mmCIF file of N, CA and C in Angstrom:
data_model
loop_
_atom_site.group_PDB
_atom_site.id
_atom_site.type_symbol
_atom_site.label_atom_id
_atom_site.label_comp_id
_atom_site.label_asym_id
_atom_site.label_seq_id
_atom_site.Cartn_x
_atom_site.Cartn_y
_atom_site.Cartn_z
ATOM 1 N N UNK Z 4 -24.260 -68.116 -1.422
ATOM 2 C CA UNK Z 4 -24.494 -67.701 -0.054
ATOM 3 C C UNK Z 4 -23.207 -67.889 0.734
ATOM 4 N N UNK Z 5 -22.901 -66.944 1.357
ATOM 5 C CA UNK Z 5 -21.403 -67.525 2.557
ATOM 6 C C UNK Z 5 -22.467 -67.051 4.057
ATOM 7 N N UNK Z 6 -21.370 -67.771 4.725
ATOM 8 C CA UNK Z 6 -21.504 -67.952 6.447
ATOM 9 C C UNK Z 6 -20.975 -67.002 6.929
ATOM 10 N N UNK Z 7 -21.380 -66.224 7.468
ATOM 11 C CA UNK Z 7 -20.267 -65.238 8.443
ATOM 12 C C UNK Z 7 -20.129 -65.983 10.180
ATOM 13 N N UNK Z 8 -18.927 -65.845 10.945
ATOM 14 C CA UNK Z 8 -19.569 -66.456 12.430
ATOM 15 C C UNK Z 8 -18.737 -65.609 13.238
ATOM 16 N N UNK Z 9 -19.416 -65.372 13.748
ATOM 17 C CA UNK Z 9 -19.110 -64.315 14.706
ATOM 18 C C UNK Z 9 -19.811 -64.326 16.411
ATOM 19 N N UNK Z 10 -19.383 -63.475 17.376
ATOM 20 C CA UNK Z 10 -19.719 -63.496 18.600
ATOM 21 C C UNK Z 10 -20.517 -62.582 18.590
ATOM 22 N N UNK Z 11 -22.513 -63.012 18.769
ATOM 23 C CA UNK Z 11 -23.227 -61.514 19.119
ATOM 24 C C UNK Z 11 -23.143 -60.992 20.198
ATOM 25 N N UNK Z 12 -22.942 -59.798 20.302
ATOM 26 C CA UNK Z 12 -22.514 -59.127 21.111
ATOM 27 C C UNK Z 12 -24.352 -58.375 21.150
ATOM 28 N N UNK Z 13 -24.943 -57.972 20.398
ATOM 29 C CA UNK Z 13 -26.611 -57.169 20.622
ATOM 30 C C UNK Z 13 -27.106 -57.042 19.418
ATOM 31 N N UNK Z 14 -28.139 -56.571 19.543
ATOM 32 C CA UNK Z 14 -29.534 -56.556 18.671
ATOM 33 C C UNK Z 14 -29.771 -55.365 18.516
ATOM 34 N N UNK Z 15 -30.257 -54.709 17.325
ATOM 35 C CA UNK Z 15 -30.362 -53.400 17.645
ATOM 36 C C UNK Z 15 -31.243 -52.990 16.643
ATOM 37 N N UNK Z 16 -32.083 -52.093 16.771
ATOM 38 C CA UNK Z 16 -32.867 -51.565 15.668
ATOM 39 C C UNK Z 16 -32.915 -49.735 15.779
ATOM 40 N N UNK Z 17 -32.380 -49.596 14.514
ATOM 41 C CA UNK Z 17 -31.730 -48.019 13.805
ATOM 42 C C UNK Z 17 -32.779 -47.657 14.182
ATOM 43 N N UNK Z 18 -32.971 -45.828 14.285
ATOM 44 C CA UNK Z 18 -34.352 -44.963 14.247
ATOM 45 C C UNK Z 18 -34.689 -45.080 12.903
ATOM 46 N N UNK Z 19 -36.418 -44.628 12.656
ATOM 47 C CA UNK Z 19 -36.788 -44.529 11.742
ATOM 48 C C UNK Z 19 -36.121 -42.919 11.184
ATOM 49 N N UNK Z 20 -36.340 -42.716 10.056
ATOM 50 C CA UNK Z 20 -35.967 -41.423 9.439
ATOM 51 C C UNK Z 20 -36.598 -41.200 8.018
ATOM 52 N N UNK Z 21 -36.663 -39.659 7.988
ATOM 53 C CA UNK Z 21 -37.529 -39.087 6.807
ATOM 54 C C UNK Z 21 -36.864 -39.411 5.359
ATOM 55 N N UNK Z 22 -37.181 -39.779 3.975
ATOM 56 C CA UNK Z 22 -36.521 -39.797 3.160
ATOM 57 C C UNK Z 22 -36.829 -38.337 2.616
ATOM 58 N N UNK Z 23 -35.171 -37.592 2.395
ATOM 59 C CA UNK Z 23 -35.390 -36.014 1.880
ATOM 60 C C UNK Z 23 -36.044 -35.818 0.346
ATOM 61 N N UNK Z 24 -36.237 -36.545 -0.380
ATOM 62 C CA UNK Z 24 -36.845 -36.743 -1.465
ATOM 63 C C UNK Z 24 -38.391 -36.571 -1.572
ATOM 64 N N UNK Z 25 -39.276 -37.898 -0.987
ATOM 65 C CA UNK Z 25 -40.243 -38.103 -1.055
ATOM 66 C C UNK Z 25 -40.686 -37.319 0.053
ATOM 67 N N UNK Z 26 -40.203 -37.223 1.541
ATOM 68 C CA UNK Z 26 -40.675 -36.998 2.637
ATOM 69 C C UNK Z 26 -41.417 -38.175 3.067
ATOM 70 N N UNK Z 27 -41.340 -39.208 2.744
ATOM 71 C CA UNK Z 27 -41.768 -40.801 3.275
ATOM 72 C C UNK Z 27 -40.796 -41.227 4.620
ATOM 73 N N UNK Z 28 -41.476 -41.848 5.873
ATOM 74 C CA UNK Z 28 -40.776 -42.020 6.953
ATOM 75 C C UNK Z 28 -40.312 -43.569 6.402
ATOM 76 N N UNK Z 29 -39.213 -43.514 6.412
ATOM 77 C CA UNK Z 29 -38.686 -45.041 6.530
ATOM 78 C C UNK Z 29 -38.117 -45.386 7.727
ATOM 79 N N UNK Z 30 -38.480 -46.721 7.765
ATOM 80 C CA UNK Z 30 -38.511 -47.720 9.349
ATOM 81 C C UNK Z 30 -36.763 -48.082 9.285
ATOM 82 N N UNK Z 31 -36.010 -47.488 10.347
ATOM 83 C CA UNK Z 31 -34.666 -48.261 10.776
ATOM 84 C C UNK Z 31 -34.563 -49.826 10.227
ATOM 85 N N UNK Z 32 -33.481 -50.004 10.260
ATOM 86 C CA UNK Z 32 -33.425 -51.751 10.021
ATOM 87 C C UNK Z 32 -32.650 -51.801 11.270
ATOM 88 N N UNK Z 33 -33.282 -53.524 11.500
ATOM 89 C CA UNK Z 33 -32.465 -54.023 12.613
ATOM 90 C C UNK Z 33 -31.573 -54.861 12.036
ATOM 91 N N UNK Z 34 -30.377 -54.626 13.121
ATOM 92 C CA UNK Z 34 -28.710 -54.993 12.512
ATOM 93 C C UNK Z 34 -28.728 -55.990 14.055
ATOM 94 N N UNK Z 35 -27.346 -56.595 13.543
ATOM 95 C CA UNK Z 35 -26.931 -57.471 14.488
ATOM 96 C C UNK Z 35 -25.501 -57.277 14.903
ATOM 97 N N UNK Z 36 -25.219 -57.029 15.993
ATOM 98 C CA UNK Z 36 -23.571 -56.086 15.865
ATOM 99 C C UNK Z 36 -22.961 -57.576 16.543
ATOM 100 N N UNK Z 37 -21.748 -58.393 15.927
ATOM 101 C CA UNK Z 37 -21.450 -58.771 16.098
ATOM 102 C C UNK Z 37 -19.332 -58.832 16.317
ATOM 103 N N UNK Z 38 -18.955 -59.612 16.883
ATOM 104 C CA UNK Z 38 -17.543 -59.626 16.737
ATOM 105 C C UNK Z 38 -16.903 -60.535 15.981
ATOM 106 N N UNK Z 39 -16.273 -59.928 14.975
ATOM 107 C CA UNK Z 39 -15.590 -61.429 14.112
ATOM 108 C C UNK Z 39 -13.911 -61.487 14.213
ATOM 109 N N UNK Z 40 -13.422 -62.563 14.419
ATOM 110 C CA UNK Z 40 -12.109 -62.448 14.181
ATOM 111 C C UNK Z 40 -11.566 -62.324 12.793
ATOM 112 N N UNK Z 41 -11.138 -61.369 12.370
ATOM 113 C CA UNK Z 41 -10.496 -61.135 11.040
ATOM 114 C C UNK Z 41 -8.884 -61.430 11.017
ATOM 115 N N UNK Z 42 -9.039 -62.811 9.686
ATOM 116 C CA UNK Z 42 -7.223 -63.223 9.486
ATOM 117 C C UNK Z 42 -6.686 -62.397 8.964
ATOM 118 N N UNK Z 43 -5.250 -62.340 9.245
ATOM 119 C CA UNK Z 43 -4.475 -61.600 8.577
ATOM 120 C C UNK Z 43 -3.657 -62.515 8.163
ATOM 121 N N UNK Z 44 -2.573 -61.847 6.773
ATOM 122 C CA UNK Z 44 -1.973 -62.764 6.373
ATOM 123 C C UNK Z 44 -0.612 -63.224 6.547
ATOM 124 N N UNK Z 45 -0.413 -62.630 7.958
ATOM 125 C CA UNK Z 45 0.728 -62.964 8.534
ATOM 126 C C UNK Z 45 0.448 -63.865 9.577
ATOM 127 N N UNK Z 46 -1.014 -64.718 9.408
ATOM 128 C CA UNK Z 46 -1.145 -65.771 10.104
ATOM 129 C C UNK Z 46 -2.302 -65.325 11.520
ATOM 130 N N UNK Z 47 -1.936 -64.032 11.808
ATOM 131 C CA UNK Z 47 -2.369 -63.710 13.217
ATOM 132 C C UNK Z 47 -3.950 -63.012 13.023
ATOM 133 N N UNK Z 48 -4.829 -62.416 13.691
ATOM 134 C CA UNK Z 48 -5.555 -62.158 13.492
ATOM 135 C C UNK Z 48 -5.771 -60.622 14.137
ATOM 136 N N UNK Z 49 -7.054 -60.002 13.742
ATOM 137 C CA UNK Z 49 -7.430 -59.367 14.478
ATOM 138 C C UNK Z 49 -9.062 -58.652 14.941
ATOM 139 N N UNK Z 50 -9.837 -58.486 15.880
ATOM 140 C CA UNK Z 50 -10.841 -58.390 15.819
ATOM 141 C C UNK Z 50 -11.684 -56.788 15.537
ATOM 142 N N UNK Z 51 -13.070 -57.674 14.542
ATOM 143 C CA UNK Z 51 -13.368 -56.246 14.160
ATOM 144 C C UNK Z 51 -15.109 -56.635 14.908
ATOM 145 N N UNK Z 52 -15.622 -55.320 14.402
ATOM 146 C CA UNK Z 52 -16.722 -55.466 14.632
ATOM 147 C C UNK Z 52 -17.767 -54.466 13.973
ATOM 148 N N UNK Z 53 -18.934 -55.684 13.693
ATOM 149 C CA UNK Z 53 -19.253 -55.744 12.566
ATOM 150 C C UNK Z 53 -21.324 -55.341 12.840
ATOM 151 N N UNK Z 54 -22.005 -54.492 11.948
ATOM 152 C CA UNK Z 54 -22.885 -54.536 11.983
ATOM 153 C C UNK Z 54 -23.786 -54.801 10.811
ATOM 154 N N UNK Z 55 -24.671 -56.133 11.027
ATOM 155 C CA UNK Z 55 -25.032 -56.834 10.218
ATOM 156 C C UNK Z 55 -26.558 -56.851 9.972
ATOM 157 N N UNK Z 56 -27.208 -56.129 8.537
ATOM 158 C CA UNK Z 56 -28.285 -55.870 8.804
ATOM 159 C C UNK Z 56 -29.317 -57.139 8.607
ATOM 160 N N UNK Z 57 -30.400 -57.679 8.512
ATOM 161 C CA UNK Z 57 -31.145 -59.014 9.208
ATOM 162 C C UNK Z 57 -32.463 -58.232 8.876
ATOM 163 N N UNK Z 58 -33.306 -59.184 7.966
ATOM 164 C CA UNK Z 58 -34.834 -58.871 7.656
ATOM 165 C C UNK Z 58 -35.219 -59.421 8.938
ATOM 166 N N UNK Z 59 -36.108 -58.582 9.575
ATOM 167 C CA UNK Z 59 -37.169 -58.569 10.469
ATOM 168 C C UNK Z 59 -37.691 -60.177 11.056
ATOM 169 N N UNK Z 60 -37.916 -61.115 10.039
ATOM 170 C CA UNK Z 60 -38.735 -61.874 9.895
ATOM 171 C C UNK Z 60 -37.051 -63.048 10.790
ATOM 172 N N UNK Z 61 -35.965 -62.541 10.648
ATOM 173 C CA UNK Z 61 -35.195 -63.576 10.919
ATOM 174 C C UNK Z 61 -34.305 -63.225 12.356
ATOM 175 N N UNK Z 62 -35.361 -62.292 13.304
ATOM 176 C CA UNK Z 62 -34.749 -61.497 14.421
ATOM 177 C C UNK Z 62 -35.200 -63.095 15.340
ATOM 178 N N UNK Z 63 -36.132 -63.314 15.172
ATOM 179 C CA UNK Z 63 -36.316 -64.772 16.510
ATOM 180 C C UNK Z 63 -34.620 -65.575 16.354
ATOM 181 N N UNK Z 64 -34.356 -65.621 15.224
ATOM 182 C CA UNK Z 64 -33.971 -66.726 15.435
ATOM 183 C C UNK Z 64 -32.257 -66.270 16.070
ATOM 184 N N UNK Z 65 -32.315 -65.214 15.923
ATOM 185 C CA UNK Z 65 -30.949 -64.649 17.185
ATOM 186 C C UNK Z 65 -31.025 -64.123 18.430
ATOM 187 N N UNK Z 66 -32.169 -64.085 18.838
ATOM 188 C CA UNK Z 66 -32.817 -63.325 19.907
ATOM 189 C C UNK Z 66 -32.918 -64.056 21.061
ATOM 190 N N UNK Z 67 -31.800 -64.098 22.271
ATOM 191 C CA UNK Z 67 -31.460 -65.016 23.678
ATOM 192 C C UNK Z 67 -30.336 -65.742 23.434
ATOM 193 N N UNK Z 68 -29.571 -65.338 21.839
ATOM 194 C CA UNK Z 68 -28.435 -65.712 21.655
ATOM 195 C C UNK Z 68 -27.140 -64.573 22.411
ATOM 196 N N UNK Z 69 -27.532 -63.494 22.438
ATOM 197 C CA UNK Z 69 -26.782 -62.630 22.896
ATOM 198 C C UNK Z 69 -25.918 -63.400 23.437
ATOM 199 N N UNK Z 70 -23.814 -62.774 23.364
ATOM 200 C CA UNK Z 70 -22.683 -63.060 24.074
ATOM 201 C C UNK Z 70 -22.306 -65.036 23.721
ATOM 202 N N UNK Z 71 -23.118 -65.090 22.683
ATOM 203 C CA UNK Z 71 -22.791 -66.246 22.182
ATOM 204 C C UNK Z 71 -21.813 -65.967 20.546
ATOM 205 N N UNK Z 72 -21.450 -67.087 20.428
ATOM 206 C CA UNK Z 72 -21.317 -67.338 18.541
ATOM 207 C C UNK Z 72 -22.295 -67.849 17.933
ATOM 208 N N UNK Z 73 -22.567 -66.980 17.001
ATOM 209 C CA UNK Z 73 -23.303 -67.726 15.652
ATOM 210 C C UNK Z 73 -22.997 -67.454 14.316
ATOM 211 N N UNK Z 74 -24.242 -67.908 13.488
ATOM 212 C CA UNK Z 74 -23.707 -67.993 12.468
ATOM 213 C C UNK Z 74 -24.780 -66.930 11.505
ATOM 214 N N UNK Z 75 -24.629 -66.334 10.383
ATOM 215 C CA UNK Z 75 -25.443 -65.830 9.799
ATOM 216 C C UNK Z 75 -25.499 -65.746 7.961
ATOM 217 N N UNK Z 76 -26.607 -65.583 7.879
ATOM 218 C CA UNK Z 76 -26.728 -65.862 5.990
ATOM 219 C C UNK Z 76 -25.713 -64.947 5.756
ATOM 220 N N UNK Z 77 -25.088 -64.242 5.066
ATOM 221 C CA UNK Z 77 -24.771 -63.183 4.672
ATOM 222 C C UNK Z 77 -24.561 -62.993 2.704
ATOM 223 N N UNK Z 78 -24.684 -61.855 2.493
ATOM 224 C CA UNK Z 78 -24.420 -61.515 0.719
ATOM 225 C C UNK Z 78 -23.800 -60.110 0.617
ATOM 226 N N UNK Z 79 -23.377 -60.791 -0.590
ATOM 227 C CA UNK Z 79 -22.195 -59.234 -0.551
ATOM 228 C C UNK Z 79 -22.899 -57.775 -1.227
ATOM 229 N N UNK Z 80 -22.378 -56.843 -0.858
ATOM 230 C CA UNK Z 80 -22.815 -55.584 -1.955
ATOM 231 C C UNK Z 80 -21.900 -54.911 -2.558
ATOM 232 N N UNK Z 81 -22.027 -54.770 -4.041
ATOM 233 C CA UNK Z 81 -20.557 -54.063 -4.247
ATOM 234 C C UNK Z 81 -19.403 -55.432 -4.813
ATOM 235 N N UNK Z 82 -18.664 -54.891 -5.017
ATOM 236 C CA UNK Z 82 -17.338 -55.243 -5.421
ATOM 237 C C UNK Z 82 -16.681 -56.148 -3.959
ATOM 238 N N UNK Z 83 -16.011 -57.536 -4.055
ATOM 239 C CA UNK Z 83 -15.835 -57.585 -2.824
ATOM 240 C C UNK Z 83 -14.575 -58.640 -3.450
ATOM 241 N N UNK Z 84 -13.337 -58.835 -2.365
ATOM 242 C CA UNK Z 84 -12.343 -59.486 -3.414
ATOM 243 C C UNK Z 84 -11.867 -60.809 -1.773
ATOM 244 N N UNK Z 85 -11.585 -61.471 -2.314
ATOM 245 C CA UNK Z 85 -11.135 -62.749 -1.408
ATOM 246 C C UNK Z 85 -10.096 -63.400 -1.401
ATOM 247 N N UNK Z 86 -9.964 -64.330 -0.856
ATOM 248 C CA UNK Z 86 -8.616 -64.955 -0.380
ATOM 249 C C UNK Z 86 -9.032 -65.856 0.697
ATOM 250 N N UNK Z 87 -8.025 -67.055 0.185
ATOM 251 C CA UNK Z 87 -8.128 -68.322 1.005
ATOM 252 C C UNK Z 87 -6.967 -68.500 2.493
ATOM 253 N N UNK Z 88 -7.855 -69.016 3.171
ATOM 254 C CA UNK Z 88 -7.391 -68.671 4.783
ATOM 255 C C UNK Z 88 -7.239 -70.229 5.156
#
C-alpha cells in the first residue's frame, strides 16, 4: 500500500454512461481531485494535479475536508517505476 498526500481541492462524481458493448448504464466513480507537489530531481518541485478515484464507501471520510491536506490509500495500475526522494 503507499500514501499519497496531497491538498483536496473537491469531490466529484463522473456522469453515469452507457457501456457500447452490453448497453448496461454504468454509475460514474467518484474521484478526489487533489494537488500534489511533485519532486523533481533537481531538488525543486512542481505541482500537479491529480484525480483520484475512491470506492464510495470511503467518500465520508474526506468529505468537510475540502482545501485541506490529506492523505489517501492509493495502488498502482500498470507498470509504475520509482525513485527515492
Amino acid at each position: 500500500m503507499l500514501i499519497l498526500k496531497g491538498h483536496l481541492l473537491h469531490i466529484f462524481t463522473q456522469a453515469d454512461y452507457v457501456n457500447k458493448e452490453t448497453g448496461e448504464v454504468v454509475k460514474g466513480k467518484t474521484k478526489l481531485q487533489l494537488l500534489v507537489k511533485k519532486p523533481m530531481r533537481n531538488g525543486g518541485y512542481k505541482n500537479e494535479l491529480l484525480d483520484i478515484s475512491i470506492p464510495k464507501e470511503k467518500i465520508i471520510k474526506y468529505k468537510g475536508k475540502e482545501n485541506s491536506d490529506v492523505e489517501v490509500e492509493v495502488a498502482t495500475i500498470g507498470k509504475c517505476q520509482f525513485y527515492g526522494i
